[in-house]
Amino acid sequence: MYRIAYIVAAAALVVTTAASAADRAPSVARGKATYLRVGCFECHGTQGQGGGGGATLAPNPLPEEALSNFVRNTTSFRMPAYSPAVLTDGDLADIHAYLSSIPKAPSPDSIAILKNLTPTKPTK
Amino acid sequence: MARAEDTDVNRRRFLKGVAVAGAGTAAAVLPQVAQAQPAPAAQKAASPTAAQRTAETSKPVPTEPGLAPSCGSDFMVDVMKAVGIDYVFSNTAQSFAPLQESVVNYANNQAPEFITCMHEESSVGMAHGYAKASGKAAAIFCHATVGTQHAAMAIYNAYCDRVPVIAFLGNQIDATTRGNATEWRHAAQDPAAFVRDFTKWDDQPITLQHFAESLVRGHQMAMTPPMSPVCISTDFVLQSEPLHEREKLKIPKITPISPPAGDLASVREVARLLVAANSPVIMAGHLARTPAGMKLLVELAELLNAPVIDQGDRQNFPNTHYLNQGADGQKLIRGADVVLGLELTDLWGAVNTFVEHEAGLPKTKAGAKIIGISANDLLAKANYQSFQRYPGVDMMIVGDGEATLPLLIESVKSALTADRKNVIAARADGFRKAHAAAYEASRQAVTLGWDASPISTGRMCMELYEQIKNDDWALVSVGSSESFMGNWPHRLWHFEHHHQYLGVSGGGGVGYGLPAAVGAALANKGTGRISVNLQCDGDFMYAPGALWTAAHHRIPLLTVMHNNRAYAQETMWVQHAATKRGRGVDRTKIGTEINDPPIDFAKLAQSFGVYAEGPIADPAKLGPALQRAVAVVRKGLPALVDVVTQMR
C-alpha cells in the first residue's frame, strides 16, 4: 500500500529530488557508511534485508525517486520521515547506490539447511 | 496487633525465645550473614535463623526425612503437597525460613523441591515459565515487603499472561515478635496490597486451619480460568509454632475446576453466524491453555474451513496446518464477514485501525459481525489498563475460550446443512495454496542477508532449527516478542504440538525471558525434550542469575543469545523521535546501545559453570557451535551460544 502510494507521489516530486541528488556522484561506500550512521540498519538490517523491524529494501531497491520520497514523506507510525537537515539529498542518493549494490540473495535451494524445508513437516 | 491466639501457651514460649534472640547483637546480624554466604551444595537446607534456633530448643529439630509433622510449617507443606505443588521457586529469606526448612527436611526436598533463585523477579519468572510448560500452578516464597517489591513486575507479567502463580509472602504479623529493626522493616500490615491490582485474590491466614483453607481456595482461584497469580501472606510465627493435634487440622476437599463457559443460546447464535459466513476469520490469543485447546481449534477451523490467525500468546494452532493464515492476516480481516476473536488480549485492536484522539477506523467491511469469546472481563481491575480498549462488538461471550469450544463445535455441526458444507469445502483449496505460498515466500526471504555479519536473525533461527528439528523440541521462550527475531521460528519451523511454544511475557516487562525459560525447561526436565530459549541480550541482563539456577539444578536448556548489543526496540523509538524532530540521529545510541564494553555472555555463563561458546559473528561458525551446545543439553545440562546478531 505505502509502496504504491509513494511511487505515485514520486512522479510528482521527481524534479526537485533529482536536481539536488545530481550535485555529486553517488558513492556505494559513502552510502553504506551513511546507512549505518543514520540508523536505517536498525530497522532494515545492514543489508536491507528487513525482518521484524522494517521492510525489505534490497536487493532491487525502489527507484531512487520513490525511495527518497518515502524517506522524506512517510507518515508511517513505525518509520520516521527524514528531513534534509538530518539526511541530505546527496546522502539519500548514496544510500540508494549502496542498496542497489547489494547482490541478489542465494537461492534457498542452494543452502543445505533450507533446501528440503516444506510447509508441512516431512514425516521421518 | 494482639490476637486471641497469642494466649496459646506454646506460642508464648516461642515468642519469648524470639524476644531473647532479637535482643542479642549476633542474632540481629546472623540472618543477613547466612544469606551472604555462598550457597551450600545443591538442595541442602540453609542455616536456621537465630530466632529459629532459639525456638527449636523447645522442640525436636527435624534432621531426618520422613518425620512426623512437628511444626506449623510442616503442616503448610502438607497442604502444598495436597494441592500438587512440585516446586517452590525462591530466593531464601528469613521471614519464611521455617517453611523453607520444612520443605527441605520434612518434605525431603521433594514435591515441593526448593529451587534456588537469585532474585524474586526471577522466582516469579521461573514459576511463570514452569506453570505454562507443566499446566500446573507454581509457587514462590518471598519476603512480604522487599521480596514482594522485587517480585512485583514479574507478577504483573504473569497476571497479563493469565498464569497461575501462588506467591507465599513471608510476614511477621504480631509486632511483639519482631525482634529487631530489620524484622520491622520486613513486616507489613497488608503485604499483598502492593500487588493487589494485578492478582486475583490474596489472604493473610492467622491459624493453620485458616492457612489450609486459604491455600486450597487460592490454588483453585489461580487455576480457574481466567488464571492468575494469587498471594498468601505467610506468618512467621504461624510457621514456627509447634504443631499440636495435627489430626484436628483438616485440608479441605480439593474440588475439580469447572471453567466458566458460554451459554447455550449465545453459543448457538455464534455457530449460526459462522456457518452462514462466506469469509469467516478466527483469531486466537490466550486460547489453548492445554493441548486439548489446540485440537479443538483445529476441529472448529476444519469444520468451517475458516482461516486462523494465531496471535502468538500460546501455540493455539499448528503452523503447518493449511488454515494457519497469519501471513495474510490483515487482508483476511479486511475481507471478513464474521470475525471470531478467541481469548484475544486486544479485540478492539484486532479489528480496528488506531487513530490518535479518535475513535479509530474499522478494518472490517461494513456489516461484518465481530464476535468475542473471552474470560478477560472476569479478571478486569481498574488501575492497570491491561484490559485494553472497549471492543464494542456485535456479540461478546464472557467465558473461557477453550471451555466454550466443545459446545461451539457441537453447535456448528448441528447448524451445518449440505449446502453450506459444499460452500465450505470449496474454500479449502485457496487456503492450501496461500499457506504453501506464504511458507515459500519466507523460505526465500530468509536468505536475504544470509552471509551477513552480524548474523541475521533468520540465519540464527534456521541454524538452530537444523540442530533440533529431529528431536522432541520446545521453544520455551522468546522473551517479550518473537518479532524481535523476525518471527522466523513461526515462519519456518514446524510447530505442531502445544508444548512447542509457550507464548511471551504477557505484560511486556523486560527480564522475563531467561527465568521463564529456566522454569519451563525444569518442567521439561527428564522428558528428553530439548528446551530452547531465544534470548535477547537486554532482557538477559535483568536477571543473569537465573542461568546459575539452571546450572545449580542441572536443568537442560539451550540458550541462544540474540545479542544485537542494544535495546533495539528503544533504539528505534529514540531514533524515530530524533528524526521526526529533525535533530539528527548521532546521539540516539546513548542509552540504547549495550556495546561499550561489549558483554561476553559466554564468559559470564562459563563463570556459572554453564557450557558456553561465543561471541560468534561469523555465520559459518554458528552451526557447529550450536551442534556442540545441543549435545550438552542432550546430556541434561544447560548450554549457551552467544550469537552477535543484526538488530532484528
PDB file of C-alpha atoms in Angstrom, chain A residues 1 32 34-54 56-59 71 74-87 102-124, chain B residues 319-322 354 435-436 439-440 443-454 456-457 459 462-463 465-466 469-471 473 483-488 491-492 494 496 500 568 571-573 575-586 588-589 593 646-648:
ATOM      1  CA  MET A   1       0.000   0.000   0.000  1.00  0.00           C
ATOM      2  CA  LYS A  32      26.891   2.214   3.339  1.00  0.00           C
ATOM      3  CA  THR A  34      25.534   6.796   5.966  1.00  0.00           C
ATOM      4  CA  TYR A  35      23.057   3.916   6.052  1.00  0.00           C
ATOM      5  CA  LEU A  36      24.782   2.665   9.191  1.00  0.00           C
ATOM      6  CA  ARG A  37      25.328   6.097  10.731  1.00  0.00           C
ATOM      7  CA  VAL A  38      21.760   7.364  10.459  1.00  0.00           C
ATOM      8  CA  GLY A  39      20.325   4.106  11.692  1.00  0.00           C
ATOM      9  CA  CYS A  40      18.500   2.698   8.650  1.00  0.00           C
ATOM     10  CA  PHE A  41      20.138  -0.627   9.529  1.00  0.00           C
ATOM     11  CA  GLU A  42      18.429  -0.699  12.910  1.00  0.00           C
ATOM     12  CA  CYS A  43      15.082  -1.431  11.347  1.00  0.00           C
ATOM     13  CA  HIS A  44      16.055  -2.652   7.894  1.00  0.00           C
ATOM     14  CA  GLY A  45      19.202  -4.712   8.609  1.00  0.00           C
ATOM     15  CA  THR A  46      22.735  -3.948   7.463  1.00  0.00           C
ATOM     16  CA  GLN A  47      21.989  -5.454   4.058  1.00  0.00           C
ATOM     17  CA  GLY A  48      18.490  -4.027   3.738  1.00  0.00           C
ATOM     18  CA  GLN A  49      17.113  -7.489   4.392  1.00  0.00           C
ATOM     19  CA  GLY A  50      14.236  -6.326   6.591  1.00  0.00           C
ATOM     20  CA  GLY A  51      12.975  -8.526   9.396  1.00  0.00           C
ATOM     21  CA  GLY A  52      10.962  -7.770  12.494  1.00  0.00           C
ATOM     22  CA  GLY A  53      11.615  -4.015  12.322  1.00  0.00           C
ATOM     23  CA  GLY A  54      11.249  -2.696   8.793  1.00  0.00           C
ATOM     24  CA  THR A  56      12.956  -5.350   2.891  1.00  0.00           C
ATOM     25  CA  LEU A  57      14.882  -2.676   0.981  1.00  0.00           C
ATOM     26  CA  ALA A  58      17.375  -4.730  -1.038  1.00  0.00           C
ATOM     27  CA  PRO A  59      18.210  -6.299  -3.411  1.00  0.00           C
ATOM     28  CA  VAL A  71      12.057   8.526   3.361  1.00  0.00           C
ATOM     29  CA  THR A  74       6.436   8.792   5.215  1.00  0.00           C
ATOM     30  CA  THR A  75       3.697   9.157   7.763  1.00  0.00           C
ATOM     31  CA  SER A  76       4.280   5.614   8.959  1.00  0.00           C
ATOM     32  CA  PHE A  77       3.653   5.040  12.632  1.00  0.00           C
ATOM     33  CA  ARG A  78       6.822   2.983  12.707  1.00  0.00           C
ATOM     34  CA  MET A  79       9.261   4.753  10.371  1.00  0.00           C
ATOM     35  CA  PRO A  80      10.128   8.400  10.915  1.00  0.00           C
ATOM     36  CA  ALA A  81      10.405  10.776   7.962  1.00  0.00           C
ATOM     37  CA  TYR A  82      13.958  12.076   7.497  1.00  0.00           C
ATOM     38  CA  SER A  83      14.209  15.789   6.735  1.00  0.00           C
ATOM     39  CA  PRO A  84      17.069  17.252   4.662  1.00  0.00           C
ATOM     40  CA  ALA A  85      18.503  18.602   7.933  1.00  0.00           C
ATOM     41  CA  VAL A  86      19.178  15.040   9.052  1.00  0.00           C
ATOM     42  CA  LEU A  87      19.784  13.435   5.700  1.00  0.00           C
ATOM     43  CA  ILE A 102      23.638  -5.418  -2.661  1.00  0.00           C
ATOM     44  CA  PRO A 103      23.752  -8.645  -4.641  1.00  0.00           C
ATOM     45  CA  LYS A 104      20.842 -10.977  -5.129  1.00  0.00           C
ATOM     46  CA  ALA A 105      20.390 -13.401  -2.251  1.00  0.00           C
ATOM     47  CA  PRO A 106      21.326 -17.027  -2.798  1.00  0.00           C
ATOM     48  CA  SER A 107      18.501 -19.395  -3.693  1.00  0.00           C
ATOM     49  CA  PRO A 108      17.287 -21.385  -0.675  1.00  0.00           C
ATOM     50  CA  ASP A 109      17.759 -24.482  -2.813  1.00  0.00           C
ATOM     51  CA  SER A 110      21.493 -23.804  -2.809  1.00  0.00           C
ATOM     52  CA  ILE A 111      21.607 -23.761   1.029  1.00  0.00           C
ATOM     53  CA  ALA A 112      21.719 -27.216   2.584  1.00  0.00           C
ATOM     54  CA  ILE A 113      19.643 -26.391   5.663  1.00  0.00           C
ATOM     55  CA  LEU A 114      16.904 -24.655   3.657  1.00  0.00           C
ATOM     56  CA  LYS A 115      16.797 -26.906   0.641  1.00  0.00           C
ATOM     57  CA  ASN A 116      14.390 -29.523   1.905  1.00  0.00           C
ATOM     58  CA  LEU A 117      12.117 -27.360   4.001  1.00  0.00           C
ATOM     59  CA  THR A 118       8.439 -27.749   3.204  1.00  0.00           C
ATOM     60  CA  PRO A 119       5.361 -26.066   4.701  1.00  0.00           C
ATOM     61  CA  THR A 120       4.319 -29.264   6.391  1.00  0.00           C
ATOM     62  CA  LYS A 121       6.791 -31.340   8.287  1.00  0.00           C
ATOM     63  CA  PRO A 122       8.034 -34.254   6.195  1.00  0.00           C
ATOM     64  CA  THR A 123       7.373 -37.494   8.049  1.00  0.00           C
ATOM     65  CA  LYS A 124      10.589 -39.211   9.052  1.00  0.00           C
TER      66      LYS A 124
ATOM     67  CA  ASN B 319       1.591 -23.511  11.835  1.00  0.00           C
ATOM     68  CA  THR B 320       1.888 -26.451   9.456  1.00  0.00           C
ATOM     69  CA  HIS B 321      -1.896 -26.559   9.010  1.00  0.00           C
ATOM     70  CA  TYR B 322      -3.259 -25.130   5.750  1.00  0.00           C
ATOM     71  CA  PHE B 354      -5.782   3.234  15.635  1.00  0.00           C
ATOM     72  CA  HIS B 435      -0.358 -21.455   3.089  1.00  0.00           C
ATOM     73  CA  ALA B 436       2.209 -23.064   0.809  1.00  0.00           C
ATOM     74  CA  TYR B 439       5.917 -20.603   3.556  1.00  0.00           C
ATOM     75  CA  GLU B 440       7.802 -20.462   0.297  1.00  0.00           C
ATOM     76  CA  ARG B 443      11.965 -19.584   2.727  1.00  0.00           C
ATOM     77  CA  GLN B 444      13.069 -17.173   0.019  1.00  0.00           C
ATOM     78  CA  ALA B 445      13.142 -14.148   2.342  1.00  0.00           C
ATOM     79  CA  VAL B 446      15.290 -15.804   4.981  1.00  0.00           C
ATOM     80  CA  THR B 447      18.174 -15.922   2.509  1.00  0.00           C
ATOM     81  CA  LEU B 448      18.401 -12.117   2.494  1.00  0.00           C
ATOM     82  CA  GLY B 449      21.491 -11.199   4.439  1.00  0.00           C
ATOM     83  CA  TRP B 450      22.245 -14.928   4.818  1.00  0.00           C
ATOM     84  CA  ASP B 451      26.009 -14.405   4.975  1.00  0.00           C
ATOM     85  CA  ALA B 452      25.883 -11.065   6.779  1.00  0.00           C
ATOM     86  CA  SER B 453      27.917 -10.357   9.872  1.00  0.00           C
ATOM     87  CA  PRO B 454      26.494  -9.523  12.408  1.00  0.00           C
ATOM     88  CA  SER B 456      20.888 -12.202  10.515  1.00  0.00           C
ATOM     89  CA  THR B 457      18.115 -13.299  12.844  1.00  0.00           C
ATOM     90  CA  ARG B 459      20.205 -17.336   9.782  1.00  0.00           C
ATOM     91  CA  MET B 462      17.470 -21.616  10.892  1.00  0.00           C
ATOM     92  CA  GLU B 463      20.898 -22.812  12.021  1.00  0.00           C
ATOM     93  CA  TYR B 465      16.334 -25.365  13.857  1.00  0.00           C
ATOM     94  CA  GLU B 466      18.662 -27.537  11.841  1.00  0.00           C
ATOM     95  CA  LYS B 469      14.357 -30.371  14.240  1.00  0.00           C
ATOM     96  CA  ASN B 470      14.630 -34.138  14.571  1.00  0.00           C
ATOM     97  CA  ASP B 471      14.412 -34.002  18.371  1.00  0.00           C
ATOM     98  CA  TRP B 473      11.981 -29.753  20.967  1.00  0.00           C
ATOM     99  CA  SER B 483       9.187 -10.153  16.232  1.00  0.00           C
ATOM    100  CA  PHE B 484      12.461  -9.273  17.966  1.00  0.00           C
ATOM    101  CA  MET B 485      13.917 -12.148  15.974  1.00  0.00           C
ATOM    102  CA  GLY B 486      11.970 -11.516  12.807  1.00  0.00           C
ATOM    103  CA  ASN B 487       9.271 -14.086  13.693  1.00  0.00           C
ATOM    104  CA  TRP B 488      11.464 -16.608  11.904  1.00  0.00           C
ATOM    105  CA  ARG B 491       7.575 -18.530   9.732  1.00  0.00           C
ATOM    106  CA  LEU B 492       9.748 -21.559   9.057  1.00  0.00           C
ATOM    107  CA  HIS B 494       7.198 -26.676  12.250  1.00  0.00           C
ATOM    108  CA  GLU B 496       2.651 -28.972  15.639  1.00  0.00           C
ATOM    109  CA  GLN B 500       6.459 -26.446  21.402  1.00  0.00           C
ATOM    110  CA  ALA B 568      16.925  -2.450  19.733  1.00  0.00           C
ATOM    111  CA  THR B 571      16.886   2.435  19.678  1.00  0.00           C
ATOM    112  CA  MET B 572      14.195   2.574  17.057  1.00  0.00           C
ATOM    113  CA  TRP B 573      11.891   4.737  19.134  1.00  0.00           C
ATOM    114  CA  GLN B 575      15.699   7.310  16.538  1.00  0.00           C
ATOM    115  CA  HIS B 576      12.103   7.837  15.499  1.00  0.00           C
ATOM    116  CA  ALA B 577      11.715  10.803  17.842  1.00  0.00           C
ATOM    117  CA  ALA B 578      15.021  12.415  16.867  1.00  0.00           C
ATOM    118  CA  THR B 579      14.365  12.064  13.181  1.00  0.00           C
ATOM    119  CA  LYS B 580      10.840  13.368  13.437  1.00  0.00           C
ATOM    120  CA  ARG B 581      12.158  16.438  15.227  1.00  0.00           C
ATOM    121  CA  GLY B 582      14.913  16.890  12.649  1.00  0.00           C
ATOM    122  CA  ARG B 583      17.601  16.881  15.321  1.00  0.00           C
ATOM    123  CA  GLY B 584      19.895  14.240  13.921  1.00  0.00           C
ATOM    124  CA  VAL B 585      20.374  10.696  14.948  1.00  0.00           C
ATOM    125  CA  ASP B 586      24.014  10.546  16.042  1.00  0.00           C
ATOM    126  CA  THR B 588      20.267   8.175  19.664  1.00  0.00           C
ATOM    127  CA  LYS B 589      22.621   5.372  20.614  1.00  0.00           C
ATOM    128  CA  GLU B 593      23.423   0.583  22.895  1.00  0.00           C
ATOM    129  CA  GLN B 646      21.565  -7.966  13.399  1.00  0.00           C
ATOM    130  CA  MET B 647      19.129  -5.757  15.264  1.00  0.00           C
ATOM    131  CA  ARG B 648      16.149  -7.895  14.291  1.00  0.00           C
TER     132      ARG B 648
END
